[in-house]
Tab-separated table of C-alpha atoms in Angstrom:
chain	number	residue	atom	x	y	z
M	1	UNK	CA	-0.922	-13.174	-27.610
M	2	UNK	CA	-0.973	-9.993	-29.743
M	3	UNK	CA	-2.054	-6.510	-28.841
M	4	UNK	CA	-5.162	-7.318	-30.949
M	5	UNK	CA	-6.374	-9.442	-28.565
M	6	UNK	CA	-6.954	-8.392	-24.763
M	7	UNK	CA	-6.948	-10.604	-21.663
M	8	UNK	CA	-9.638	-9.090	-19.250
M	9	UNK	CA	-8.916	-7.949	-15.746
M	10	UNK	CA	-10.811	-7.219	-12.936
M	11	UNK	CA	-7.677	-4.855	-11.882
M	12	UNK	CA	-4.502	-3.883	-13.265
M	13	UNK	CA	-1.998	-2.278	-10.314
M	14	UNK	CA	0.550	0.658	-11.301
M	15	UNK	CA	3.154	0.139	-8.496
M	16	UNK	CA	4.959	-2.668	-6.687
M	17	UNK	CA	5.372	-1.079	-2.432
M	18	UNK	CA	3.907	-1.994	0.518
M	19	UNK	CA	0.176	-0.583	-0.346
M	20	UNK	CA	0.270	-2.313	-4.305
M	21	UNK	CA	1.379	-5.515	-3.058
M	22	UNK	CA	-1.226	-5.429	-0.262
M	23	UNK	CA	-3.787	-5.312	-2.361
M	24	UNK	CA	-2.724	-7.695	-5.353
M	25	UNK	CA	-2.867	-10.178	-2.506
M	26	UNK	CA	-6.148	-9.137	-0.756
M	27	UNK	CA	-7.878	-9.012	-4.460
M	28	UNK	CA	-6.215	-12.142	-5.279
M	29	UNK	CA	-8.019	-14.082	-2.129
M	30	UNK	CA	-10.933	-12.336	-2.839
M	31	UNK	CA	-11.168	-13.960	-6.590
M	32	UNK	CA	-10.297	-11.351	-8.189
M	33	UNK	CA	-8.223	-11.551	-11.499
M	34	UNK	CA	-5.604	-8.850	-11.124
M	35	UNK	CA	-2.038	-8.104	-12.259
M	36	UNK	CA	0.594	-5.538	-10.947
M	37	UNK	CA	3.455	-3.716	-12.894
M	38	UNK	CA	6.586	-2.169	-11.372
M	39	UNK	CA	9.249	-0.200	-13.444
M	40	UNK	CA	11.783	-0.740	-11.217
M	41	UNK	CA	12.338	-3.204	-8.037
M	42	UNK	CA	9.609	-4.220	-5.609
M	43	UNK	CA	9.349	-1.118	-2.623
M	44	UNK	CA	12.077	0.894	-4.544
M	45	UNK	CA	11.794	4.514	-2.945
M	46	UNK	CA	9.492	5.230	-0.009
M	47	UNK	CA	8.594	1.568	1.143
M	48	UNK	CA	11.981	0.562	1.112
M	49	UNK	CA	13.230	3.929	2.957
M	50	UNK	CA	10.475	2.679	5.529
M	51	UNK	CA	11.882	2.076	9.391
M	52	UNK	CA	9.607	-1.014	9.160
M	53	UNK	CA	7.705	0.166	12.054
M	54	UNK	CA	4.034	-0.863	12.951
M	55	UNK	CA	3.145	2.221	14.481
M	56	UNK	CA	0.583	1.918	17.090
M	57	UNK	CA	0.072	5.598	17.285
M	58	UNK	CA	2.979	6.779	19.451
M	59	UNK	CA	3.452	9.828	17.000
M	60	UNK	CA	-0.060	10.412	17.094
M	61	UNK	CA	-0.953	10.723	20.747
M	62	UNK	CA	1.817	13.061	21.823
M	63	UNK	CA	0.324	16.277	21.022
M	64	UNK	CA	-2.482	15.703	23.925
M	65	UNK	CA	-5.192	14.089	22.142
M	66	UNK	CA	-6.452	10.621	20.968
M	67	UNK	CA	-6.883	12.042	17.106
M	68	UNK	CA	-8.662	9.829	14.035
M	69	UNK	CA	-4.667	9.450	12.979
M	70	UNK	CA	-3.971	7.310	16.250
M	71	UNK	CA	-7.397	5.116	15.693
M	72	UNK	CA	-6.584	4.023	11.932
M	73	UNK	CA	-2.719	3.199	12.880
M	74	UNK	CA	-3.714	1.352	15.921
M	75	UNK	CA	-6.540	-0.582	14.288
M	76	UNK	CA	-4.280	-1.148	11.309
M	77	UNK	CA	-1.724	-2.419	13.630
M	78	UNK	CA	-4.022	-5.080	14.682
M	79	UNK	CA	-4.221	-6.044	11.157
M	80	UNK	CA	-0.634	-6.912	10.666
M	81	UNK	CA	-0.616	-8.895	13.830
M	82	UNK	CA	-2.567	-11.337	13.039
M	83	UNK	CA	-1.297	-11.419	9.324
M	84	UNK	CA	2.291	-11.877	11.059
M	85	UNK	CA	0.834	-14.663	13.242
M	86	UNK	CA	-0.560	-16.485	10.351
M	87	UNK	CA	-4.222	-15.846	11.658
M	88	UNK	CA	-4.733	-13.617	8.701
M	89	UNK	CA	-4.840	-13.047	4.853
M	90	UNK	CA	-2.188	-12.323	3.765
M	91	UNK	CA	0.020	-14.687	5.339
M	92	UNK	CA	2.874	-13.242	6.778
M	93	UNK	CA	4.529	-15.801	9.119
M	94	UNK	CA	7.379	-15.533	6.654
M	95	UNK	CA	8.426	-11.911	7.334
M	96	UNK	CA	11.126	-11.666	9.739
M	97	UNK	CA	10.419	-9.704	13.017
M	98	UNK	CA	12.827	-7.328	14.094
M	99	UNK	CA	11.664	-6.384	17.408
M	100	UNK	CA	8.193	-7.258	18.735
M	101	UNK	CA	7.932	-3.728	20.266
M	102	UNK	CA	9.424	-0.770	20.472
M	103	UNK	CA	10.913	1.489	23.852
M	104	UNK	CA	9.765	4.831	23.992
M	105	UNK	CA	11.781	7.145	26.745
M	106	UNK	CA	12.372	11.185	26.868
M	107	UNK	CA	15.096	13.570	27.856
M	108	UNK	CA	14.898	15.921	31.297
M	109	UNK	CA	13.453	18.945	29.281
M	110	UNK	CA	10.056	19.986	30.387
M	111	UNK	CA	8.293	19.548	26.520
M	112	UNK	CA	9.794	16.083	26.425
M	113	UNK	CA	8.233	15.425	30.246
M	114	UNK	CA	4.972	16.253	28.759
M	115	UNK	CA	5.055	14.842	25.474
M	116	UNK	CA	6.080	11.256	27.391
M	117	UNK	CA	3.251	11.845	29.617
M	118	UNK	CA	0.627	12.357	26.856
M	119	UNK	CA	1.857	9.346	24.881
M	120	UNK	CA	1.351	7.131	27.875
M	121	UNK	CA	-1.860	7.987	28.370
M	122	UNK	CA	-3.311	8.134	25.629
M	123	UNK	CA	-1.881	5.248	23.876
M	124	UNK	CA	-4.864	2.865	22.609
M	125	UNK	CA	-2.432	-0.044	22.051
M	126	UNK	CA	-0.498	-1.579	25.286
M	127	UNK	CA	1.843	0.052	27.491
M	128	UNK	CA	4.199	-1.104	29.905
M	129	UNK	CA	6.843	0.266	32.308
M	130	UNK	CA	10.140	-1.595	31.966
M	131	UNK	CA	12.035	-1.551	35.331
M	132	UNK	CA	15.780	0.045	35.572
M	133	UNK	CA	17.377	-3.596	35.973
M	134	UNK	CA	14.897	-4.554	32.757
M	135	UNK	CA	16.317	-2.053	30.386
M	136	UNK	CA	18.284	-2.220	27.691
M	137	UNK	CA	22.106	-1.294	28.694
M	138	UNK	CA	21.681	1.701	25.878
M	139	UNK	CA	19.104	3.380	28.163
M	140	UNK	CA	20.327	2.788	31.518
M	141	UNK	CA	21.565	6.428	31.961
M	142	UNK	CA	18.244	8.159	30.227
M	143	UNK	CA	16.359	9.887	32.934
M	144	UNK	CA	12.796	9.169	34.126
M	145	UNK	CA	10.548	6.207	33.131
M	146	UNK	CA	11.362	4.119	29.331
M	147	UNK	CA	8.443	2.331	28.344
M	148	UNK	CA	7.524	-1.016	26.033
M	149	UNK	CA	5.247	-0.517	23.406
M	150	UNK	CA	3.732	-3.143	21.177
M	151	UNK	CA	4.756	-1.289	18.330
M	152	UNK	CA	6.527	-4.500	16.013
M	153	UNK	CA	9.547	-3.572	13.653
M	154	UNK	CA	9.479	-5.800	10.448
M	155	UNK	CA	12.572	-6.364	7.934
M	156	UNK	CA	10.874	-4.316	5.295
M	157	UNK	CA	12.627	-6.274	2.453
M	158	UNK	CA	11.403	-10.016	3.842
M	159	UNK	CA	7.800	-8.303	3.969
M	160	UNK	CA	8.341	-7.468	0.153
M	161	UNK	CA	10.191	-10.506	-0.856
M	162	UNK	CA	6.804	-12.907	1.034
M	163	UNK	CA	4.400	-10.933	-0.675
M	164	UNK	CA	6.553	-11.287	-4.200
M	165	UNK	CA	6.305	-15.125	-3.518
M	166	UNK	CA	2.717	-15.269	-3.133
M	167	UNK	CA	1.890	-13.149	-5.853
M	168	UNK	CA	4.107	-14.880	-8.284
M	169	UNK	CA	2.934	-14.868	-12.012
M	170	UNK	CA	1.160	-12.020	-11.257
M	171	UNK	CA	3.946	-9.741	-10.797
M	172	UNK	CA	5.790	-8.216	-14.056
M	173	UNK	CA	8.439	-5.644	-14.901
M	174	UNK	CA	8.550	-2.989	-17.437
M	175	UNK	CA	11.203	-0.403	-17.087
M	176	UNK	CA	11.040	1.009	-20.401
M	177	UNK	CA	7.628	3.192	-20.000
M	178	UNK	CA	7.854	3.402	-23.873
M	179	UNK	CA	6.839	-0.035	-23.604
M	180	UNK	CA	3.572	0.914	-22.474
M	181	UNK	CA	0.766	2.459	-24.675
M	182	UNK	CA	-2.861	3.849	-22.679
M	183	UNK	CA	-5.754	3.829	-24.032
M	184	UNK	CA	-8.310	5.855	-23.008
M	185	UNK	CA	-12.041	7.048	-23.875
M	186	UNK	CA	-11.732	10.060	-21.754
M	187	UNK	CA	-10.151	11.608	-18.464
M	188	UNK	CA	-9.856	8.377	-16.011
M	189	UNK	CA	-11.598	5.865	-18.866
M	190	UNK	CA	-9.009	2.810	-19.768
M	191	UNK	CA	-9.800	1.150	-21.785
M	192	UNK	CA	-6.906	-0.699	-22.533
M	193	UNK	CA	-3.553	-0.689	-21.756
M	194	UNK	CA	-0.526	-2.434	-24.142
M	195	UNK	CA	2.268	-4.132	-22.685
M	196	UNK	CA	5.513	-4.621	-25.105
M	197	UNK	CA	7.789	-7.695	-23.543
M	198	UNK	CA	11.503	-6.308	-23.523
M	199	UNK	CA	12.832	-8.960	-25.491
M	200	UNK	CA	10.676	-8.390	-28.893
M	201	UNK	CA	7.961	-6.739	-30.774
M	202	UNK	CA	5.297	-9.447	-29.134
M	203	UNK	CA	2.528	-7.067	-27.259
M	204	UNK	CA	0.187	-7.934	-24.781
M	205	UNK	CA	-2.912	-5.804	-24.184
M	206	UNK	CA	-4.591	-5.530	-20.857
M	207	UNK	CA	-8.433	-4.875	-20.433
M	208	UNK	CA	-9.114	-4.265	-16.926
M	209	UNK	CA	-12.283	-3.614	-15.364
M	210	UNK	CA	-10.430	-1.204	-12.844
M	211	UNK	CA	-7.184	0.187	-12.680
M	212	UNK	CA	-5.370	1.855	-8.916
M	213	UNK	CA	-2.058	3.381	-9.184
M	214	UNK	CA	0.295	2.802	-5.913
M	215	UNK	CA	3.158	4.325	-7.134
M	216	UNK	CA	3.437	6.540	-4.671
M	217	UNK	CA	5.652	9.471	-6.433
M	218	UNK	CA	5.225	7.949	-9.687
M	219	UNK	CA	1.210	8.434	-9.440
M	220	UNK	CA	1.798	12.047	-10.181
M	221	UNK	CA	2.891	10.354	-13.849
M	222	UNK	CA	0.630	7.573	-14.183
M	223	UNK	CA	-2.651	10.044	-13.194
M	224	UNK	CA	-1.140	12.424	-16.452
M	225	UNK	CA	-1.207	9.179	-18.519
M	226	UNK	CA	-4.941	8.406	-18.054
M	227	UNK	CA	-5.805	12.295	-18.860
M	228	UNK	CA	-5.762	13.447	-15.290
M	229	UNK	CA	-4.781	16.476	-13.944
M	230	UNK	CA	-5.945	17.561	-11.376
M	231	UNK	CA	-3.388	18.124	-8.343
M	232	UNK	CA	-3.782	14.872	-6.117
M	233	UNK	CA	-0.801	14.270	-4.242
M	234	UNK	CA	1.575	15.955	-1.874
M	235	UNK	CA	5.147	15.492	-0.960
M	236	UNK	CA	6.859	15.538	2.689
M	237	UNK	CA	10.469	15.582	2.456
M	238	UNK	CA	12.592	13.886	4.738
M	239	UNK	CA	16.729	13.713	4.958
M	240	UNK	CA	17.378	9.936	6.962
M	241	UNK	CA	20.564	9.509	8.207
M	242	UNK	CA	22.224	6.085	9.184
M	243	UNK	CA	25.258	5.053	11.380
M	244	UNK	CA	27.010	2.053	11.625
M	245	UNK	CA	29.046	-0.156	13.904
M	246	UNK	CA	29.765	-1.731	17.074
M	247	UNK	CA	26.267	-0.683	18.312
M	248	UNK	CA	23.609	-2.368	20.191
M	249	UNK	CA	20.241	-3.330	18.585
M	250	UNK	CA	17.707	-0.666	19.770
M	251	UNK	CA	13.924	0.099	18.215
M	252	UNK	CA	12.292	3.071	19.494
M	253	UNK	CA	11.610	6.394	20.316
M	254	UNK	CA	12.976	9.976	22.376
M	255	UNK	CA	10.111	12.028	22.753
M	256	UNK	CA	10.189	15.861	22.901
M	257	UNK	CA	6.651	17.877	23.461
M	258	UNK	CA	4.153	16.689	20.328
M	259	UNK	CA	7.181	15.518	18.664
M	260	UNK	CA	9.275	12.102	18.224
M	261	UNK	CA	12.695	13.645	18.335
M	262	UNK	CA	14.751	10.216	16.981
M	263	UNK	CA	13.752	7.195	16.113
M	264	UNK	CA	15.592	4.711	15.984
M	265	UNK	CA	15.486	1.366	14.659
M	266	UNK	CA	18.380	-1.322	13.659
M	267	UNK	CA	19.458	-3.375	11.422
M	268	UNK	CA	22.702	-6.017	10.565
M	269	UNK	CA	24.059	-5.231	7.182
M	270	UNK	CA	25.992	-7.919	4.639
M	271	UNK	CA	29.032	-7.589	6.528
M	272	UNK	CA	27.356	-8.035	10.269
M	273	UNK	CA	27.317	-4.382	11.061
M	274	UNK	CA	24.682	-3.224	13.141
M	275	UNK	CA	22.763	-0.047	11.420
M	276	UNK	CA	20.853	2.130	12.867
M	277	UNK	CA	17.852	3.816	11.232
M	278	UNK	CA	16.919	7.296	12.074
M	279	UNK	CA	14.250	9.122	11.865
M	280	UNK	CA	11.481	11.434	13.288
M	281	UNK	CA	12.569	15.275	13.786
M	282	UNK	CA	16.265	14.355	12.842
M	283	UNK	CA	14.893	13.101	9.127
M	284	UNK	CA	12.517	16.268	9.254
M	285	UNK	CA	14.454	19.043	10.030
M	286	UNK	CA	17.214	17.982	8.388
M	287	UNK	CA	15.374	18.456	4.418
M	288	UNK	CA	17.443	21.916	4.611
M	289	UNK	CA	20.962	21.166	5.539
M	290	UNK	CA	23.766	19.471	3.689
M	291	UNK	CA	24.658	15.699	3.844
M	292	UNK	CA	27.298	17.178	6.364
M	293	UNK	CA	25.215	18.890	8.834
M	294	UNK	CA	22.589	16.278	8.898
M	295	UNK	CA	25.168	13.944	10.203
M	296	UNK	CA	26.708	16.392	12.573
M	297	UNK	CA	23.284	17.190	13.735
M	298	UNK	CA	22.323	13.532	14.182
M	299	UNK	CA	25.639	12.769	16.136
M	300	UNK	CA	24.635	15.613	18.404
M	301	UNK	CA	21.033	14.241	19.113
M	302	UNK	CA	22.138	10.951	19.782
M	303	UNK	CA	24.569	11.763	22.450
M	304	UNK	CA	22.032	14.176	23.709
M	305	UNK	CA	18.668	11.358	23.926
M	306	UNK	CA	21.279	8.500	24.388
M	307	UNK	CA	23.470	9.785	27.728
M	308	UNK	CA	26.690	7.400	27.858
M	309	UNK	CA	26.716	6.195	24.354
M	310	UNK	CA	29.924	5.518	22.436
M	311	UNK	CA	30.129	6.171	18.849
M	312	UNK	CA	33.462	5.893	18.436
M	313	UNK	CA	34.625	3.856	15.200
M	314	UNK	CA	31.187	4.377	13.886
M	315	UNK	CA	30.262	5.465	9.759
M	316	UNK	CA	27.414	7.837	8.636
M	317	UNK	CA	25.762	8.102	6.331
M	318	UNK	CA	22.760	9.954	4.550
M	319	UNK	CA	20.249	10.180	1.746
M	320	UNK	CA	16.728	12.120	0.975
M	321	UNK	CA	13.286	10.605	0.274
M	322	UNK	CA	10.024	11.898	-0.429
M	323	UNK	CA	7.437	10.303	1.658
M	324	UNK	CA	4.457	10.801	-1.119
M	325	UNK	CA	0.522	11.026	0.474
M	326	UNK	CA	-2.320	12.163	-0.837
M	327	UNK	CA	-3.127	15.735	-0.821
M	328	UNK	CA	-4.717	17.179	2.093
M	329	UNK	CA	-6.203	21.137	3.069
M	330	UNK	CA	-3.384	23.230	4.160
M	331	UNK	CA	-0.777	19.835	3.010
M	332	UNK	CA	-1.373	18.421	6.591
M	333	UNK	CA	-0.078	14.964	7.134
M	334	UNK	CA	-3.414	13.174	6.523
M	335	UNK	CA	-5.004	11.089	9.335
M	336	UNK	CA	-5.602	7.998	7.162
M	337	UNK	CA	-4.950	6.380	3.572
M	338	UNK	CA	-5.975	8.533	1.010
M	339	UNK	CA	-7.782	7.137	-2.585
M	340	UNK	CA	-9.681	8.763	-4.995
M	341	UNK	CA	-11.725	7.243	-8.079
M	342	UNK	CA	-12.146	8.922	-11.410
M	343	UNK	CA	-13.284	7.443	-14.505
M	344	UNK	CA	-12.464	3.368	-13.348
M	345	UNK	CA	-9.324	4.582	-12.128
M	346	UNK	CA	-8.503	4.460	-8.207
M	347	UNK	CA	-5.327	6.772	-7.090
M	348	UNK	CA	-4.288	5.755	-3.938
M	349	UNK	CA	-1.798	6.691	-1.482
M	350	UNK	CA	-1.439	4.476	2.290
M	351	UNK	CA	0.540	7.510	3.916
M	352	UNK	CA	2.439	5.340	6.127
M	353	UNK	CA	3.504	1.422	5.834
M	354	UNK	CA	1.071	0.170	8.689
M	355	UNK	CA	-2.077	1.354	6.876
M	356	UNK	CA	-1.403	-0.543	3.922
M	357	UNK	CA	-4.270	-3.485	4.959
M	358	UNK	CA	-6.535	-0.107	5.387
M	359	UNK	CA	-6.573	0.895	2.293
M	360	UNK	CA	-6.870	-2.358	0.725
M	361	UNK	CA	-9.570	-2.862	2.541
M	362	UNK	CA	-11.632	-0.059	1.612
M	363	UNK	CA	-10.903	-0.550	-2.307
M	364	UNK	CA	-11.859	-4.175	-2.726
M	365	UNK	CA	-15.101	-3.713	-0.263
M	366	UNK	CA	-15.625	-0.686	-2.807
M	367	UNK	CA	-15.548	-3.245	-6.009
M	368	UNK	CA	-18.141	-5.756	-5.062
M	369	UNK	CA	-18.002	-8.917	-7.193
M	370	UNK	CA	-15.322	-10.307	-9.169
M	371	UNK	CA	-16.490	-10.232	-12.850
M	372	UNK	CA	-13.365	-11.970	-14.895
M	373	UNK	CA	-12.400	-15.808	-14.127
M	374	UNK	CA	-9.258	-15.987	-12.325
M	375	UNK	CA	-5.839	-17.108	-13.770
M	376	UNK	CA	-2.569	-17.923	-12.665
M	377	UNK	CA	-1.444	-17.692	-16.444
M	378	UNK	CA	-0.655	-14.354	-16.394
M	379	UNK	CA	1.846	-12.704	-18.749
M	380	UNK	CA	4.264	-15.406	-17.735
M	381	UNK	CA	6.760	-14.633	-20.370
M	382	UNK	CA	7.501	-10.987	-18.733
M	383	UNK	CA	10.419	-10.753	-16.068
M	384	UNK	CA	9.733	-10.740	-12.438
M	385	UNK	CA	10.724	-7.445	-10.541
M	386	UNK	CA	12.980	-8.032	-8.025
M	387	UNK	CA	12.926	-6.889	-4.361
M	388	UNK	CA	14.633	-3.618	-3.795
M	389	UNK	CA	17.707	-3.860	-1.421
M	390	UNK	CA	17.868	-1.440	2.107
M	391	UNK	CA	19.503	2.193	1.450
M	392	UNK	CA	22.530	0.574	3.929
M	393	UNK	CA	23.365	-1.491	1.646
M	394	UNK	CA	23.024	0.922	-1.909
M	395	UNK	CA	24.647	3.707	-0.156
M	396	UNK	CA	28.213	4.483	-1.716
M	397	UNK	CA	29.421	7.006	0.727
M	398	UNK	CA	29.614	6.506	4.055
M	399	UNK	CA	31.734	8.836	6.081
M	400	UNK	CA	33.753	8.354	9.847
């Protein structure tokens, strides 16, 4: 096929994480003929960097009130449950579960006394009180009441790598973006959009009905490519540090007033290592200190949330992301996913890995009707993107 002649799309996808390959397989089981491109590996950058978490809202409901943000994660939540369980589209009975829940506990400081208390009550997702002889080892010595929450922990990379499979021909790679010519009528107008293979001077040219970017960082870009510019998107930095060991598995969260102070979830690397994950104010107010302090600051959080623990023997490491959303008044976290259409193009941003089935949700209800026959033929010829590995295991330096 030669750029003279189009193949006809009902959607073409800029972006290969957690929120494109959502909805290349909801359109996909709706009947809709749709194709996805990624310029690098499958979740490379923010879905990858993801904890895997299924947040039920625990972040949400510790400043004292049940806010919209709790009621889309929670209700999102139930999405992935059933996809997990096989009782929903996508599939997912494939993914590997980490944890089914997460433990959320606090410290003896008065904020973290009332954050805990606001979390447990206003929680929309189940709660329940895990006895002293029921807890894991690692919290034995933490003071006060730990708590289960049915907050699941996926392997981020098996959720990538079952969505990859069931998309299959529909999934190509193009890393060179000079390989890529848009045409448009006007600001947000495709009308076309030419694909060169890597491997010769054979182009393919893509007429798609619609086109969403989920690119997350890389929207910014693709939104200058279609002739708009308008500011869309907003950044929140975060510095994630990782340790590595003889640890025990653990998936949760220290709370501290209206704020998750670590979270922390695990992981076994290539060579049987446990890893743990951290995040929440650690991976926030570390954006403005060196590699060096971040660790040193992380080491002191842990032994101050984790009383007893040993991390002797144990390797850090540490590396920055840029969780990318879509902009909001004032560049507050925003409560939901965030998409915006201009022209026939859809930007789109999920703000956090759960409320990927949201958004794709809300954009295919939003295109009616499939219009072009669907096709499994697609651009066959093109290379596959693979699946992006875990920072644990790209990281070069890791430091005792």
């Amino acid at each position: 096929m030669s750029g003279s002649t189009a193949l006809e799309l009902d959607a073409l996808i800029f972006g290969g994480g957690a929120a494109g390959l959502w909805l290349l397989a909801d359109l996909r089981h709706r009947g809709f003929s749709a194709l996805l491109i990624e310029s690098k590996a499958l979740g490379a950058g923010q879905t990858i960097a993801s904890q895997g978490i299924l947040h039920a809202g625990v972040k949400y409901s510790l400043g004292g009130s049940a806010a919209d943000s709790a009621k889309a994660v929670s209700e999102a939540a139930e999405v992935w449950r059933g996809c997990l369980a096989g009782q929903g589209e996508p599939d997912l009975r494939s993914v590997r579960v980490l944890s089914p829940c997460c433990y959320l506990w606090r410290t003896d400081s008065i904020m973290s006394r009332l954050g805990f208390l606001g979390a447990k009550t206003l929680l929309r997702t189940p709660v329940e009180t895990v006895g002293p002889q029921d807890r894991p080892a690692i919290l034995g010595q933490c003071p006060g009441q730990v708590l289960r929450v049915a907050e699941p922990v996926i392997d981020v990379s098996s959720f990538l790598g079952a969505l990859a499979e069931k998309c299959g021909s529909r999934l190509i790679c193009v890393k060179d973006p000079c390989d890529i010519t848009y045409h448009i009528r006007g600001p947000g107008e495709v009308e076309q959009v030419d694909v060169r293979e890597p491997a010769g001077d054979r182009v393919i040219g893509l007429r798609p009905t619609f086109v969403v970017l989920t690119a997350g960082e890389g929207n910014e870009m693709l939104r200058r490519a279609f002739g708009l510019s308008a500011p869309a998107m907003q950044r929140r930095a975060l510095h994630m540090v990782m340790v590595r060991g003889r640890l025990p598995m653990l998936f949760g969260h220290c709370v501290d007033g209206d704020k998750t102070r670590v979270t922390i979830t695990s992981a076994t690397d290539s060579e049987s290592r446990t890893v743990w994950h951290l995040g929440g104010e650690i991976a926030e107010r570390g954006i403005d200190m060196t590699e060096a302090d971040v660790i040193a600051h992380a080491k002191r959080e842990l032994s101050a949330v984790l009383p007893g623990l040993d991390l002797g023997g144990t390797q850090w490491a540490a590396y920055r992301i840029d969780r990318a959303e879509g902009r909001t008044a004032g560049g507050r976290r925003p409560d939901g996913p965030v998409w915006m259409k201009e022209g026939n193009v859809i930007s789109a941003w999920p703000t956090k890995l759960v409320l990927a089935p949201r958004l794709s949700e809300v954009i295919c209800s939003a295109r009616g009707a499939p219009g072009v026959k669907s096709s499994d033929a697609i651009a066959t010829d093109f290379p596959r993107p693979a699946v992006a590995q875990p920072p644990w295991e790209v990281s070069r330096e890791w430091h005792g």
